[in-house]
Each structure stands twice: as C-alpha cells, then as structure tokens.
mmCIF file with all atom_site columns, C-alpha atoms and ligand atoms in Angstrom:
data_model
loop_
_atom_site.group_PDB
_atom_site.id
_atom_site.type_symbol
_atom_site.label_atom_id
_atom_site.label_alt_id
_atom_site.label_comp_id
_atom_site.label_asym_id
_atom_site.label_entity_id
_atom_site.label_seq_id
_atom_site.pdbx_PDB_ins_code
_atom_site.Cartn_x
_atom_site.Cartn_y
_atom_site.Cartn_z
_atom_site.occupancy
_atom_site.B_iso_or_equiv
_atom_site.pdbx_formal_charge
_atom_site.auth_seq_id
_atom_site.auth_comp_id
_atom_site.auth_asym_id
_atom_site.auth_atom_id
_atom_site.pdbx_PDB_model_num
ATOM   1   C  CA  . MET A 1 1   ? -209.384 103.957 144.932 1.00 42.00 ? 26  MET A CA  1
ATOM   2   C  CA  . PRO A 1 2   ? -211.844 107.197 145.668 1.00 41.00 ? 27  PRO A CA  1
ATOM   3   C  CA  . ARG A 1 3   ? -214.876 107.362 143.546 1.00 45.00 ? 28  ARG A CA  1
ATOM   4   C  CA  . HIS A 1 4   ? -213.870 110.743 142.667 1.00 47.00 ? 29  HIS A CA  1
ATOM   5   C  CA  . ASN A 1 5   ? -210.136 108.868 140.704 1.00 46.00 ? 30  ASN A CA  1
ATOM   6   C  CA  . ARG A 1 6   ? -212.270 106.219 138.911 1.00 49.00 ? 31  ARG A CA  1
ATOM   7   C  CA  . LEU A 1 7   ? -214.298 109.396 137.485 1.00 47.00 ? 32  LEU A CA  1
ATOM   8   C  CA  . LEU A 1 8   ? -211.229 110.525 136.262 1.00 45.00 ? 33  LEU A CA  1
ATOM   9   C  CA  . THR A 1 9   ? -209.751 107.239 135.282 1.00 45.00 ? 34  THR A CA  1
ATOM   10  C  CA  . SER A 1 10  ? -212.443 106.431 133.338 1.00 47.00 ? 35  SER A CA  1
ATOM   11  C  CA  . VAL A 1 11  ? -213.213 110.022 132.106 1.00 45.00 ? 36  VAL A CA  1
ATOM   12  C  CA  . LEU A 1 12  ? -209.633 109.122 131.330 1.00 44.00 ? 37  LEU A CA  1
ATOM   13  C  CA  . VAL A 1 13  ? -209.557 106.122 129.721 1.00 44.00 ? 38  VAL A CA  1
ATOM   14  C  CA  . ALA A 1 14  ? -212.646 106.999 126.658 1.00 44.00 ? 39  ALA A CA  1
ATOM   15  C  CA  . LEU A 1 15  ? -211.231 110.646 126.597 1.00 44.00 ? 40  LEU A CA  1
ATOM   16  C  CA  . THR A 1 16  ? -207.347 108.280 125.310 1.00 42.00 ? 41  THR A CA  1
ATOM   17  C  CA  . LEU A 1 17  ? -210.145 105.833 123.148 1.00 43.00 ? 42  LEU A CA  1
ATOM   18  C  CA  . SER A 1 18  ? -211.943 108.890 121.519 1.00 41.00 ? 43  SER A CA  1
ATOM   19  C  CA  . ALA A 1 19  ? -208.709 110.124 120.902 1.00 42.00 ? 44  ALA A CA  1
ATOM   20  C  CA  . VAL A 1 20  ? -206.859 106.915 119.170 1.00 42.00 ? 45  VAL A CA  1
ATOM   21  C  CA  . ALA A 1 21  ? -210.693 106.327 117.207 1.00 39.00 ? 46  ALA A CA  1
ATOM   22  C  CA  . CYS A 1 22  ? -210.868 109.274 115.865 1.00 43.00 ? 47  CYS A CA  1
ATOM   23  C  CA  . SER A 1 23  ? -207.483 109.529 114.633 1.00 43.00 ? 48  SER A CA  1
ATOM   24  C  CA  . THR A 1 24  ? -207.916 106.296 112.484 1.00 44.00 ? 49  THR A CA  1
ATOM   25  C  CA  . ASP A 1 25  ? -211.666 105.990 111.588 1.00 55.00 ? 50  ASP A CA  1
ATOM   26  C  CA  . SER A 1 26  ? -210.618 108.398 108.673 1.00 82.00 ? 51  SER A CA  1
ATOM   27  C  CA  . ALA A 1 27  ? -207.972 106.283 108.350 1.00 92.00 ? 52  ALA A CA  1
ATOM   28  C  CA  . ASP A 1 28  ? -207.371 103.475 105.893 1.00 93.00 ? 53  ASP A CA  1
ATOM   29  C  CA  . THR A 1 29  ? -204.218 103.066 106.251 1.00 96.00 ? 54  THR A CA  1
ATOM   30  C  CA  . VAL A 1 30  ? -201.395 104.421 109.142 1.00 97.00 ? 55  VAL A CA  1
ATOM   31  C  CA  . THR A 1 31  ? -197.581 104.499 109.292 1.00 97.00 ? 56  THR A CA  1
ATOM   32  C  CA  . SER A 1 32  ? -195.412 106.234 110.461 1.00 98.00 ? 57  SER A CA  1
ATOM   33  C  CA  . VAL A 1 33  ? -192.690 109.101 109.290 1.00 98.00 ? 58  VAL A CA  1
ATOM   34  C  CA  . ARG A 1 34  ? -189.607 109.364 111.624 1.00 98.00 ? 59  ARG A CA  1
ATOM   35  C  CA  . GLY A 1 35  ? -187.669 112.929 111.331 1.00 98.00 ? 60  GLY A CA  1
ATOM   36  C  CA  . THR A 1 36  ? -184.310 111.848 112.400 1.00 97.00 ? 61  THR A CA  1
ATOM   37  C  CA  . ASP A 1 37  ? -181.841 115.253 112.393 1.00 97.00 ? 62  ASP A CA  1
ATOM   38  C  CA  . ASP A 1 38  ? -180.436 113.069 108.828 1.00 96.00 ? 63  ASP A CA  1
ATOM   39  C  CA  . GLY A 1 39  ? -183.102 110.986 107.304 1.00 97.00 ? 64  GLY A CA  1
ATOM   40  C  CA  . CYS A 1 40  ? -186.856 110.364 106.707 1.00 98.00 ? 65  CYS A CA  1
ATOM   41  C  CA  . LEU A 1 41  ? -187.615 107.487 107.138 1.00 98.00 ? 66  LEU A CA  1
ATOM   42  C  CA  . ILE A 1 42  ? -191.462 106.142 106.432 1.00 98.00 ? 67  ILE A CA  1
ATOM   43  C  CA  . ALA A 1 43  ? -192.276 102.499 108.196 1.00 97.00 ? 68  ALA A CA  1
ATOM   44  C  CA  . ASP A 1 44  ? -194.006 100.734 104.607 1.00 97.00 ? 69  ASP A CA  1
ATOM   45  C  CA  . SER A 1 45  ? -192.520 101.342 101.545 1.00 96.00 ? 70  SER A CA  1
ATOM   46  C  CA  . GLU A 1 46  ? -195.569 100.174 99.685  1.00 98.00 ? 71  GLU A CA  1
ATOM   47  C  CA  . LEU A 1 47  ? -198.527 101.069 100.770 1.00 98.00 ? 72  LEU A CA  1
ATOM   48  C  CA  . PRO A 1 48  ? -202.773 100.910 99.024  1.00 97.00 ? 73  PRO A CA  1
ATOM   49  C  CA  . ALA A 1 49  ? -204.837 103.641 98.083  1.00 97.00 ? 74  ALA A CA  1
ATOM   50  C  CA  . GLY A 1 50  ? -206.804 105.173 99.766  1.00 96.00 ? 75  GLY A CA  1
ATOM   51  C  CA  . ARG A 1 51  ? -206.574 107.319 103.310 1.00 96.00 ? 76  ARG A CA  1
ATOM   52  C  CA  . ILE A 1 52  ? -203.295 107.133 104.897 1.00 97.00 ? 77  ILE A CA  1
ATOM   53  C  CA  . GLU A 1 53  ? -202.890 108.561 107.478 1.00 97.00 ? 78  GLU A CA  1
ATOM   54  C  CA  . PHE A 1 54  ? -198.505 109.524 108.721 1.00 97.00 ? 79  PHE A CA  1
ATOM   55  C  CA  . GLY A 1 55  ? -198.184 109.632 111.363 1.00 97.00 ? 80  GLY A CA  1
ATOM   56  C  CA  . PHE A 1 56  ? -194.600 111.951 111.913 1.00 98.00 ? 81  PHE A CA  1
ATOM   57  C  CA  . VAL A 1 57  ? -192.664 111.507 115.083 1.00 98.00 ? 82  VAL A CA  1
ATOM   58  C  CA  . ASN A 1 58  ? -189.861 114.715 115.059 1.00 98.00 ? 83  ASN A CA  1
ATOM   59  C  CA  . GLU A 1 59  ? -186.599 112.934 116.408 1.00 98.00 ? 84  GLU A CA  1
ATOM   60  C  CA  . ALA A 1 60  ? -184.788 115.844 115.506 1.00 97.00 ? 85  ALA A CA  1
ATOM   61  C  CA  . SER A 1 61  ? -183.138 117.861 117.569 1.00 97.00 ? 86  SER A CA  1
ATOM   62  C  CA  . ASP A 1 62  ? -184.573 121.223 115.578 1.00 96.00 ? 87  ASP A CA  1
ATOM   63  C  CA  . VAL A 1 63  ? -188.513 121.526 114.902 1.00 97.00 ? 88  VAL A CA  1
ATOM   64  C  CA  . ASN A 1 64  ? -189.035 119.729 111.606 1.00 97.00 ? 89  ASN A CA  1
ATOM   65  C  CA  . GLU A 1 65  ? -191.852 119.936 109.077 1.00 95.00 ? 90  GLU A CA  1
ATOM   66  C  CA  . LEU A 1 66  ? -193.040 116.544 106.742 1.00 96.00 ? 91  LEU A CA  1
ATOM   67  C  CA  . TYR A 1 67  ? -193.638 117.007 102.704 1.00 94.00 ? 92  TYR A CA  1
ATOM   68  C  CA  . VAL A 1 68  ? -195.477 114.253 100.538 1.00 95.00 ? 93  VAL A CA  1
ATOM   69  C  CA  . LEU A 1 69  ? -194.891 114.872 97.573  1.00 93.00 ? 94  LEU A CA  1
ATOM   70  C  CA  . ARG A 1 70  ? -196.705 113.129 93.859  1.00 92.00 ? 95  ARG A CA  1
ATOM   71  C  CA  . GLU A 1 71  ? -193.607 112.037 91.302  1.00 89.00 ? 96  GLU A CA  1
ATOM   72  C  CA  . ASN A 1 72  ? -193.718 115.646 89.172  1.00 85.00 ? 97  ASN A CA  1
ATOM   73  C  CA  . GLY A 1 73  ? -192.796 116.741 92.773  1.00 85.00 ? 98  GLY A CA  1
ATOM   74  C  CA  . ASP A 1 74  ? -196.061 118.198 93.398  1.00 87.00 ? 99  ASP A CA  1
ATOM   75  C  CA  . VAL A 1 75  ? -196.773 119.161 97.573  1.00 87.00 ? 100 VAL A CA  1
ATOM   76  C  CA  . VAL A 1 76  ? -199.428 116.884 98.020  1.00 89.00 ? 101 VAL A CA  1
ATOM   77  C  CA  . ASN A 1 77  ? -200.370 118.463 101.681 1.00 88.00 ? 102 ASN A CA  1
ATOM   78  C  CA  . GLU A 1 78  ? -197.231 119.067 104.337 1.00 89.00 ? 103 GLU A CA  1
ATOM   79  C  CA  . VAL A 1 79  ? -197.175 119.692 107.990 1.00 92.00 ? 104 VAL A CA  1
ATOM   80  C  CA  . GLU A 1 80  ? -194.865 122.001 110.196 1.00 90.00 ? 105 GLU A CA  1
ATOM   81  C  CA  . ASN A 1 81  ? -193.835 123.349 112.962 1.00 93.00 ? 106 ASN A CA  1
ATOM   82  C  CA  . VAL A 1 82  ? -193.676 119.700 114.004 1.00 97.00 ? 107 VAL A CA  1
ATOM   83  C  CA  . THR A 1 83  ? -191.694 121.029 117.820 1.00 97.00 ? 108 THR A CA  1
ATOM   84  C  CA  . THR A 1 84  ? -188.927 118.198 117.985 1.00 98.00 ? 109 THR A CA  1
ATOM   85  C  CA  . GLY A 1 85  ? -189.790 114.684 120.417 1.00 97.00 ? 110 GLY A CA  1
ATOM   86  C  CA  . THR A 1 86  ? -193.857 115.229 119.549 1.00 97.00 ? 111 THR A CA  1
ATOM   87  C  CA  . GLN A 1 87  ? -196.191 113.535 116.960 1.00 97.00 ? 112 GLN A CA  1
ATOM   88  C  CA  . ARG A 1 88  ? -198.241 115.464 114.284 1.00 96.00 ? 113 ARG A CA  1
ATOM   89  C  CA  . SER A 1 89  ? -200.869 113.178 111.743 1.00 96.00 ? 114 SER A CA  1
ATOM   90  C  CA  . LEU A 1 90  ? -201.509 113.988 108.276 1.00 94.00 ? 115 LEU A CA  1
ATOM   91  C  CA  . THR A 1 91  ? -203.833 112.239 106.687 1.00 94.00 ? 116 THR A CA  1
ATOM   92  C  CA  . LEU A 1 92  ? -204.011 112.671 102.343 1.00 94.00 ? 117 LEU A CA  1
ATOM   93  C  CA  . ASP A 1 93  ? -206.421 110.137 100.406 1.00 93.00 ? 118 ASP A CA  1
ATOM   94  C  CA  . LEU A 1 94  ? -204.394 108.901 97.835  1.00 96.00 ? 119 LEU A CA  1
ATOM   95  C  CA  . SER A 1 95  ? -204.014 106.716 94.483  1.00 95.00 ? 120 SER A CA  1
ATOM   96  C  CA  . ALA A 1 96  ? -201.556 104.938 93.308  1.00 96.00 ? 121 ALA A CA  1
ATOM   97  C  CA  . GLY A 1 97  ? -198.663 106.015 92.140  1.00 96.00 ? 122 GLY A CA  1
ATOM   98  C  CA  . GLU A 1 98  ? -194.578 106.913 92.863  1.00 97.00 ? 123 GLU A CA  1
ATOM   99  C  CA  . TYR A 1 99  ? -194.255 109.764 96.211  1.00 97.00 ? 124 TYR A CA  1
ATOM   100 C  CA  . ARG A 1 100 ? -191.620 111.327 97.766  1.00 96.00 ? 125 ARG A CA  1
ATOM   101 C  CA  . LEU A 1 101 ? -191.626 112.079 101.464 1.00 97.00 ? 126 LEU A CA  1
ATOM   102 C  CA  . VAL A 1 102 ? -189.054 115.252 102.413 1.00 96.00 ? 127 VAL A CA  1
ATOM   103 C  CA  . CYS A 1 103 ? -188.678 116.120 106.319 1.00 97.00 ? 128 CYS A CA  1
ATOM   104 C  CA  . LYS A 1 104 ? -186.750 119.480 106.902 1.00 95.00 ? 129 LYS A CA  1
ATOM   105 C  CA  . PRO A 1 105 ? -185.261 119.838 110.286 1.00 96.00 ? 130 PRO A CA  1
ATOM   106 C  CA  . GLY A 1 106 ? -184.743 123.400 111.211 1.00 93.00 ? 131 GLY A CA  1
ATOM   107 C  CA  . GLN A 1 107 ? -187.566 124.206 107.921 1.00 87.00 ? 132 GLN A CA  1
ATOM   108 C  CA  . VAL A 1 108 ? -184.561 124.876 105.983 1.00 82.00 ? 133 VAL A CA  1
ATOM   109 C  CA  . GLY A 1 109 ? -182.317 123.482 103.233 1.00 82.00 ? 134 GLY A CA  1
ATOM   110 C  CA  . GLU A 1 110 ? -183.307 120.104 100.659 1.00 86.00 ? 135 GLU A CA  1
ATOM   111 C  CA  . GLY A 1 111 ? -183.954 118.354 103.473 1.00 93.00 ? 136 GLY A CA  1
ATOM   112 C  CA  . PHE A 1 112 ? -183.932 114.989 103.281 1.00 97.00 ? 137 PHE A CA  1
ATOM   113 C  CA  . ALA A 1 113 ? -186.164 112.458 100.903 1.00 96.00 ? 138 ALA A CA  1
ATOM   114 C  CA  . SER A 1 114 ? -187.565 109.238 101.140 1.00 96.00 ? 139 SER A CA  1
ATOM   115 C  CA  . THR A 1 115 ? -189.835 107.412 99.116  1.00 97.00 ? 140 THR A CA  1
ATOM   116 C  CA  . PHE A 1 116 ? -192.881 104.851 98.539  1.00 98.00 ? 141 PHE A CA  1
ATOM   117 C  CA  . THR A 1 117 ? -195.160 103.237 96.570  1.00 98.00 ? 142 THR A CA  1
ATOM   118 C  CA  . VAL A 1 118 ? -199.244 103.260 96.689  1.00 98.00 ? 143 VAL A CA  1
ATOM   119 C  CA  . VAL A 1 119 ? -200.839 100.286 95.018  1.00 97.00 ? 144 VAL A CA  1
ATOM   120 C  CA  . GLY A 1 120 ? -203.787 98.960  93.896  1.00 96.00 ? 145 GLY A CA  1
ATOM   121 C  CA  . ALA A 1 121 ? -207.252 101.121 92.910  1.00 95.00 ? 146 ALA A CA  1
ATOM   122 C  CA  . GLY A 1 122 ? -209.052 103.107 94.850  1.00 93.00 ? 147 GLY A CA  1
ATOM   123 C  CA  . GLY A 1 123 ? -207.546 106.898 96.744  1.00 92.00 ? 148 GLY A CA  1
ATOM   124 C  CA  . GLU A 1 124 ? -208.276 110.312 94.696  1.00 87.00 ? 149 GLU A CA  1
ATOM   125 C  CA  . GLU A 1 125 ? -207.210 111.132 91.492  1.00 83.00 ? 150 GLU A CA  1
ATOM   126 C  CA  . VAL A 1 126 ? -205.067 113.869 91.042  1.00 81.00 ? 151 VAL A CA  1
ATOM   127 C  CA  . ALA A 1 127 ? -208.349 116.288 89.353  1.00 81.00 ? 152 ALA A CA  1
ATOM   128 C  CA  . ASP A 1 128 ? -208.022 118.228 85.545  1.00 87.00 ? 153 ASP A CA  1
ATOM   129 C  CA  . ALA A 1 129 ? -206.830 121.275 85.846  1.00 93.00 ? 154 ALA A CA  1
ATOM   130 C  CA  . ASP A 1 130 ? -209.557 122.816 84.328  1.00 95.00 ? 155 ASP A CA  1
ATOM   131 C  CA  . ARG A 1 131 ? -206.984 126.104 83.878  1.00 96.00 ? 156 ARG A CA  1
ATOM   132 C  CA  . THR A 1 132 ? -203.152 127.330 84.134  1.00 96.00 ? 157 THR A CA  1
ATOM   133 C  CA  . ILE A 1 133 ? -202.568 130.652 86.094  1.00 97.00 ? 158 ILE A CA  1
ATOM   134 C  CA  . GLU A 1 134 ? -199.109 131.474 86.085  1.00 97.00 ? 159 GLU A CA  1
ATOM   135 C  CA  . PHE A 1 135 ? -197.390 134.048 87.752  1.00 98.00 ? 160 PHE A CA  1
ATOM   136 C  CA  . GLU A 1 136 ? -194.122 135.328 89.290  1.00 98.00 ? 161 GLU A CA  1
ATOM   137 C  CA  . ALA A 1 137 ? -192.815 135.220 92.536  1.00 98.00 ? 162 ALA A CA  1
ATOM   138 C  CA  . VAL A 1 138 ? -189.739 138.432 94.134  1.00 97.00 ? 163 VAL A CA  1
ATOM   139 C  CA  . ASP A 1 139 ? -188.827 139.686 97.244  1.00 95.00 ? 164 ASP A CA  1
ATOM   140 C  CA  . PHE A 1 140 ? -191.367 139.617 98.606  1.00 97.00 ? 165 PHE A CA  1
ATOM   141 C  CA  . THR A 1 141 ? -194.131 140.150 96.553  1.00 97.00 ? 166 THR A CA  1
ATOM   142 C  CA  . TYR A 1 142 ? -196.003 137.288 93.766  1.00 98.00 ? 167 TYR A CA  1
ATOM   143 C  CA  . ASN A 1 143 ? -196.282 138.963 91.094  1.00 97.00 ? 168 ASN A CA  1
ATOM   144 C  CA  . ASP A 1 144 ? -198.516 138.526 87.524  1.00 95.00 ? 169 ASP A CA  1
ATOM   145 C  CA  . LEU A 1 145 ? -200.877 137.095 90.591  1.00 97.00 ? 170 LEU A CA  1
ATOM   146 C  CA  . ASP A 1 146 ? -205.132 137.207 89.114  1.00 95.00 ? 171 ASP A CA  1
ATOM   147 C  CA  . LEU A 1 147 ? -207.494 135.253 91.113  1.00 97.00 ? 172 LEU A CA  1
ATOM   148 C  CA  . SER A 1 148 ? -210.380 137.606 91.065  1.00 94.00 ? 173 SER A CA  1
ATOM   149 C  CA  . ASP A 1 149 ? -212.929 135.628 88.885  1.00 95.00 ? 174 ASP A CA  1
ATOM   150 C  CA  . VAL A 1 150 ? -211.896 132.023 90.419  1.00 97.00 ? 175 VAL A CA  1
ATOM   151 C  CA  . VAL A 1 151 ? -214.848 130.218 90.930  1.00 96.00 ? 176 VAL A CA  1
ATOM   152 C  CA  . VAL A 1 152 ? -216.628 126.984 93.108  1.00 96.00 ? 177 VAL A CA  1
ATOM   153 C  CA  . GLY A 1 153 ? -215.687 123.902 92.084  1.00 94.00 ? 178 GLY A CA  1
ATOM   154 C  CA  . GLU A 1 154 ? -212.878 125.033 89.665  1.00 95.00 ? 179 GLU A CA  1
ATOM   155 C  CA  . THR A 1 155 ? -209.611 123.282 89.756  1.00 95.00 ? 180 THR A CA  1
ATOM   156 C  CA  . ILE A 1 156 ? -206.438 125.203 88.938  1.00 97.00 ? 181 ILE A CA  1
ATOM   157 C  CA  . ARG A 1 157 ? -202.836 124.401 88.022  1.00 96.00 ? 182 ARG A CA  1
ATOM   158 C  CA  . PHE A 1 158 ? -200.379 127.477 89.408  1.00 97.00 ? 183 PHE A CA  1
ATOM   159 C  CA  . GLU A 1 159 ? -197.059 127.100 87.602  1.00 96.00 ? 184 GLU A CA  1
ATOM   160 C  CA  . MET A 1 160 ? -194.719 130.066 89.705  1.00 97.00 ? 185 MET A CA  1
ATOM   161 C  CA  . THR A 1 161 ? -192.140 131.431 88.454  1.00 97.00 ? 186 THR A CA  1
ATOM   162 C  CA  . ASN A 1 162 ? -189.383 132.355 90.646  1.00 97.00 ? 187 ASN A CA  1
ATOM   163 C  CA  . ARG A 1 163 ? -187.584 135.691 89.654  1.00 97.00 ? 188 ARG A CA  1
ATOM   164 C  CA  . GLY A 1 164 ? -186.300 136.692 93.165  1.00 96.00 ? 189 GLY A CA  1
ATOM   165 C  CA  . GLY A 1 165 ? -183.153 135.740 94.974  1.00 95.00 ? 190 GLY A CA  1
ATOM   166 C  CA  . GLN A 1 166 ? -184.143 133.271 97.262  1.00 95.00 ? 191 GLN A CA  1
ATOM   167 C  CA  . ASP A 1 167 ? -186.023 130.541 97.757  1.00 94.00 ? 192 ASP A CA  1
ATOM   168 C  CA  . HIS A 1 168 ? -190.372 131.192 97.906  1.00 96.00 ? 193 HIS A CA  1
ATOM   169 C  CA  . GLU A 1 169 ? -193.097 129.782 98.156  1.00 95.00 ? 194 GLU A CA  1
ATOM   170 C  CA  . PHE A 1 170 ? -197.335 129.550 97.519  1.00 97.00 ? 195 PHE A CA  1
ATOM   171 C  CA  . GLU A 1 171 ? -199.488 128.207 99.793  1.00 96.00 ? 196 GLU A CA  1
ATOM   172 C  CA  . VAL A 1 172 ? -203.038 128.138 99.426  1.00 97.00 ? 197 VAL A CA  1
ATOM   173 C  CA  . LEU A 1 173 ? -205.262 128.133 102.389 1.00 97.00 ? 198 LEU A CA  1
ATOM   174 C  CA  . ASP A 1 174 ? -209.015 127.698 102.898 1.00 96.00 ? 199 ASP A CA  1
ATOM   175 C  CA  . PRO A 1 175 ? -211.249 129.864 104.469 1.00 97.00 ? 200 PRO A CA  1
ATOM   176 C  CA  . ARG A 1 176 ? -211.084 128.356 107.511 1.00 96.00 ? 201 ARG A CA  1
ATOM   177 C  CA  . GLY A 1 177 ? -207.342 128.963 107.574 1.00 95.00 ? 202 GLY A CA  1
ATOM   178 C  CA  . GLU A 1 178 ? -206.653 125.357 106.632 1.00 92.00 ? 203 GLU A CA  1
ATOM   179 C  CA  . GLY A 1 179 ? -203.791 124.151 103.550 1.00 91.00 ? 204 GLY A CA  1
ATOM   180 C  CA  . ILE A 1 180 ? -205.657 123.069 100.613 1.00 91.00 ? 205 ILE A CA  1
ATOM   181 C  CA  . GLY A 1 181 ? -202.187 123.090 98.502  1.00 90.00 ? 206 GLY A CA  1
ATOM   182 C  CA  . GLU A 1 182 ? -199.494 124.855 97.617  1.00 93.00 ? 207 GLU A CA  1
ATOM   183 C  CA  . VAL A 1 183 ? -196.192 125.181 95.399  1.00 94.00 ? 208 VAL A CA  1
ATOM   184 C  CA  . GLY A 1 184 ? -193.220 124.459 97.404  1.00 90.00 ? 209 GLY A CA  1
ATOM   185 C  CA  . ALA A 1 185 ? -190.463 126.058 98.196  1.00 90.00 ? 210 ALA A CA  1
ATOM   186 C  CA  . THR A 1 186 ? -188.317 127.026 95.060  1.00 92.00 ? 211 THR A CA  1
ATOM   187 C  CA  . LYS A 1 187 ? -185.285 127.788 93.653  1.00 90.00 ? 212 LYS A CA  1
ATOM   188 C  CA  . PRO A 1 188 ? -184.422 131.415 92.189  1.00 93.00 ? 213 PRO A CA  1
ATOM   189 C  CA  . GLY A 1 189 ? -185.226 131.115 88.528  1.00 94.00 ? 214 GLY A CA  1
ATOM   190 C  CA  . ALA A 1 190 ? -187.124 127.394 89.081  1.00 91.00 ? 215 ALA A CA  1
ATOM   191 C  CA  . VAL A 1 191 ? -190.598 126.965 88.317  1.00 93.00 ? 216 VAL A CA  1
ATOM   192 C  CA  . GLY A 1 192 ? -192.634 125.022 90.982  1.00 93.00 ? 217 GLY A CA  1
ATOM   193 C  CA  . GLY A 1 193 ? -196.660 123.673 90.285  1.00 94.00 ? 218 GLY A CA  1
ATOM   194 C  CA  . ALA A 1 194 ? -199.697 122.626 92.259  1.00 93.00 ? 219 ALA A CA  1
ATOM   195 C  CA  . THR A 1 195 ? -202.969 121.017 91.686  1.00 93.00 ? 220 THR A CA  1
ATOM   196 C  CA  . ILE A 1 196 ? -205.327 122.710 93.337  1.00 94.00 ? 221 ILE A CA  1
ATOM   197 C  CA  . THR A 1 197 ? -208.764 122.202 93.334  1.00 93.00 ? 222 THR A CA  1
ATOM   198 C  CA  . PHE A 1 198 ? -211.539 124.947 94.984  1.00 96.00 ? 223 PHE A CA  1
ATOM   199 C  CA  . THR A 1 199 ? -214.403 123.770 96.582  1.00 94.00 ? 224 THR A CA  1
ATOM   200 C  CA  . GLU A 1 200 ? -216.168 126.242 98.579  1.00 96.00 ? 225 GLU A CA  1
ATOM   201 C  CA  . PRO A 1 201 ? -217.207 129.871 98.842  1.00 97.00 ? 226 PRO A CA  1
ATOM   202 C  CA  . GLY A 1 202 ? -215.269 132.067 100.870 1.00 98.00 ? 227 GLY A CA  1
ATOM   203 C  CA  . THR A 1 203 ? -212.233 134.011 101.771 1.00 98.00 ? 228 THR A CA  1
ATOM   204 C  CA  . TYR A 1 204 ? -208.954 131.989 100.783 1.00 98.00 ? 229 TYR A CA  1
ATOM   205 C  CA  . THR A 1 205 ? -205.005 133.493 101.585 1.00 98.00 ? 230 THR A CA  1
ATOM   206 C  CA  . TYR A 1 206 ? -201.945 132.273 99.897  1.00 98.00 ? 231 TYR A CA  1
ATOM   207 C  CA  . VAL A 1 207 ? -198.491 133.011 101.147 1.00 98.00 ? 232 VAL A CA  1
ATOM   208 C  CA  . CYS A 1 208 ? -194.635 132.294 101.672 1.00 97.00 ? 233 CYS A CA  1
ATOM   209 C  CA  . VAL A 1 209 ? -193.759 131.226 105.292 1.00 94.00 ? 234 VAL A CA  1
ATOM   210 C  CA  . LEU A 1 210 ? -190.411 131.288 104.371 1.00 92.00 ? 235 LEU A CA  1
ATOM   211 C  CA  . ILE A 1 211 ? -188.203 132.526 106.543 1.00 91.00 ? 236 ILE A CA  1
ATOM   212 C  CA  . ASP A 1 212 ? -185.524 135.453 105.224 1.00 95.00 ? 237 ASP A CA  1
ATOM   213 C  CA  . PRO A 1 213 ? -182.210 135.066 106.516 1.00 93.00 ? 238 PRO A CA  1
ATOM   214 C  CA  . ALA A 1 214 ? -181.954 138.858 106.525 1.00 95.00 ? 239 ALA A CA  1
ATOM   215 C  CA  . THR A 1 215 ? -183.924 139.353 109.311 1.00 96.00 ? 240 THR A CA  1
ATOM   216 C  CA  . ASP A 1 216 ? -185.217 136.748 110.232 1.00 95.00 ? 241 ASP A CA  1
ATOM   217 C  CA  . LYS A 1 217 ? -188.810 137.042 109.425 1.00 96.00 ? 242 LYS A CA  1
ATOM   218 C  CA  . GLU A 1 218 ? -190.914 135.084 108.007 1.00 96.00 ? 243 GLU A CA  1
ATOM   219 C  CA  . HIS A 1 219 ? -192.042 136.170 104.182 1.00 97.00 ? 244 HIS A CA  1
ATOM   220 C  CA  . VAL A 1 220 ? -195.771 136.625 105.524 1.00 97.00 ? 245 VAL A CA  1
ATOM   221 C  CA  . GLU A 1 221 ? -193.400 139.116 107.349 1.00 98.00 ? 246 GLU A CA  1
ATOM   222 C  CA  . LEU A 1 222 ? -192.433 140.804 104.397 1.00 97.00 ? 247 LEU A CA  1
ATOM   223 C  CA  . GLY A 1 223 ? -195.493 141.378 102.982 1.00 97.00 ? 248 GLY A CA  1
ATOM   224 C  CA  . MET A 1 224 ? -195.366 138.064 100.490 1.00 98.00 ? 249 MET A CA  1
ATOM   225 C  CA  . THR A 1 225 ? -199.363 137.506 100.327 1.00 98.00 ? 250 THR A CA  1
ATOM   226 C  CA  . GLY A 1 226 ? -202.372 137.885 100.001 1.00 97.00 ? 251 GLY A CA  1
ATOM   227 C  CA  . SER A 1 227 ? -205.958 137.274 99.957  1.00 97.00 ? 252 SER A CA  1
ATOM   228 C  CA  . PHE A 1 228 ? -209.369 136.863 97.417  1.00 98.00 ? 253 PHE A CA  1
ATOM   229 C  CA  . GLN A 1 229 ? -212.684 135.854 97.708  1.00 97.00 ? 254 GLN A CA  1
ATOM   230 C  CA  . VAL A 1 230 ? -214.794 132.830 96.010  1.00 97.00 ? 255 VAL A CA  1
ATOM   231 C  CA  . PRO A 1 231 ? -217.473 133.378 95.357  1.00 94.00 ? 256 PRO A CA  1
ATOM   232 C  CA  . ALA A 1 232 ? -220.859 131.055 95.344  1.00 88.00 ? 257 ALA A CA  1
ATOM   233 C  CA  . ALA A 1 233 ? -221.669 129.019 92.172  1.00 77.00 ? 258 ALA A CA  1
HETATM 234 CU CU1 . LIG B 2 .   ? -191.165 134.051 100.041 1.00 87.48 ? 586 LIG B CU1 1
#
C-alpha cells in the first residue's frame, strides 16, 4: 500500500475511533430506538438512571422525529428532521421513573409511542419550579407571554393553553440555538407544560415549528416566535 494511502487509512481509523469515543464517553448507557412507518421500538425497556444515549435510527420512509416524555407528558427533549436511513443521538440525564417515547414519521400527528422505565439512583432530578408562567397559543402567536424578568438560575414551569385552531408547541432555544426544553405539540383547547432551567445569561428564543397545512409553512415563519434576554446574575 502506498505510504499516503496508509496515512489516510490511519487518519480515518483515528477519526472513526474518536467519533465512537465522543458519542459514548458522555453517556453511561447506550440504547437504540428504531423509528419505522408504524412504530417506535426501543431496544431496552428498563435502563439504569444516569446519562442515557438514545441512538435513533429512522427506518421510516419519511423524515422522522423522536420525543422523550416524562410520565406527566412533559417533553424531556427531542430530535427532529432525521431523514430516512440516518441515525441521530440524543443523550439525556434521567432519574428513576416511567418515560414515554414518541416517533413521528412525517413529523405530524400523534405518532407512535412506546414506554421504558428508568431504575436506580442517580440522574438529574426535575428541578422544582421557582414559579409558573401561564400563556396562550393562538394561530400564529403566543399571548400573555411575559419573559422580561427571567434571571439566571431560575427554573420556570411553562403552561400553555392552546386557544388556536391547530396544534401548537413552544420550544425554547438557548443562546447557542440549542433546544433546552419545550411544551410539545398541544391540541386545540388543551394545556401543555414544560419545566425549564435557565443556566446561563444571553438571548433566548422560542419557536413553534409545526407546519400550517394551509401554507405548508412552519408556524415560526408565520410569526410564531420571539426572543428574550436573561441578564447575568
Ligand atoms: Cu404553532
């Protein structure tokens, strides 16, 4: 083998090994979830508390998303826009309890659910909320949502009542654009909740990225978004 090919091979091996190391060293446990056209199948129904990596493989014929929810229906986190035949990982620090997974091929509708149990000590307990902010979602904005006095270190329980004619969600993104929690898709007339801790100062944004059937646009494009500042403590 010519020298430069050997070098390339060893670089590729090193890259592969480091990729494997990166994806596993932050998690205590690794499991997999298969999203199919009619299911959401987790490899392990019982997992130890701690950092759990969910390797989500989209075997469905359409783009897919995976939600992990607590027993009360609150979304822990999610991955979306996972295209057919690809895999994405979601690592969550979970404490003991019952959880639900929802895969949504096509990223609309109820999706397909399954459950798993986390057992043992460890994992991140859900922080007790310092206060609750109630607001409303309509087509296509959020009403009575005052986020002007959120401070670093605060944990807020969000309760969203959907007064609109279609499903809405409320996804909060940190200053780097990473999702830190969300009120998941909530039906007209229903109330959805989420408990979110604001750990750093900066500009946060919130969005609804559900699709409006009339325009085929995400609600964020129709104005269902906003931003707010969290000042340094
Ligand atoms: Cu919406």
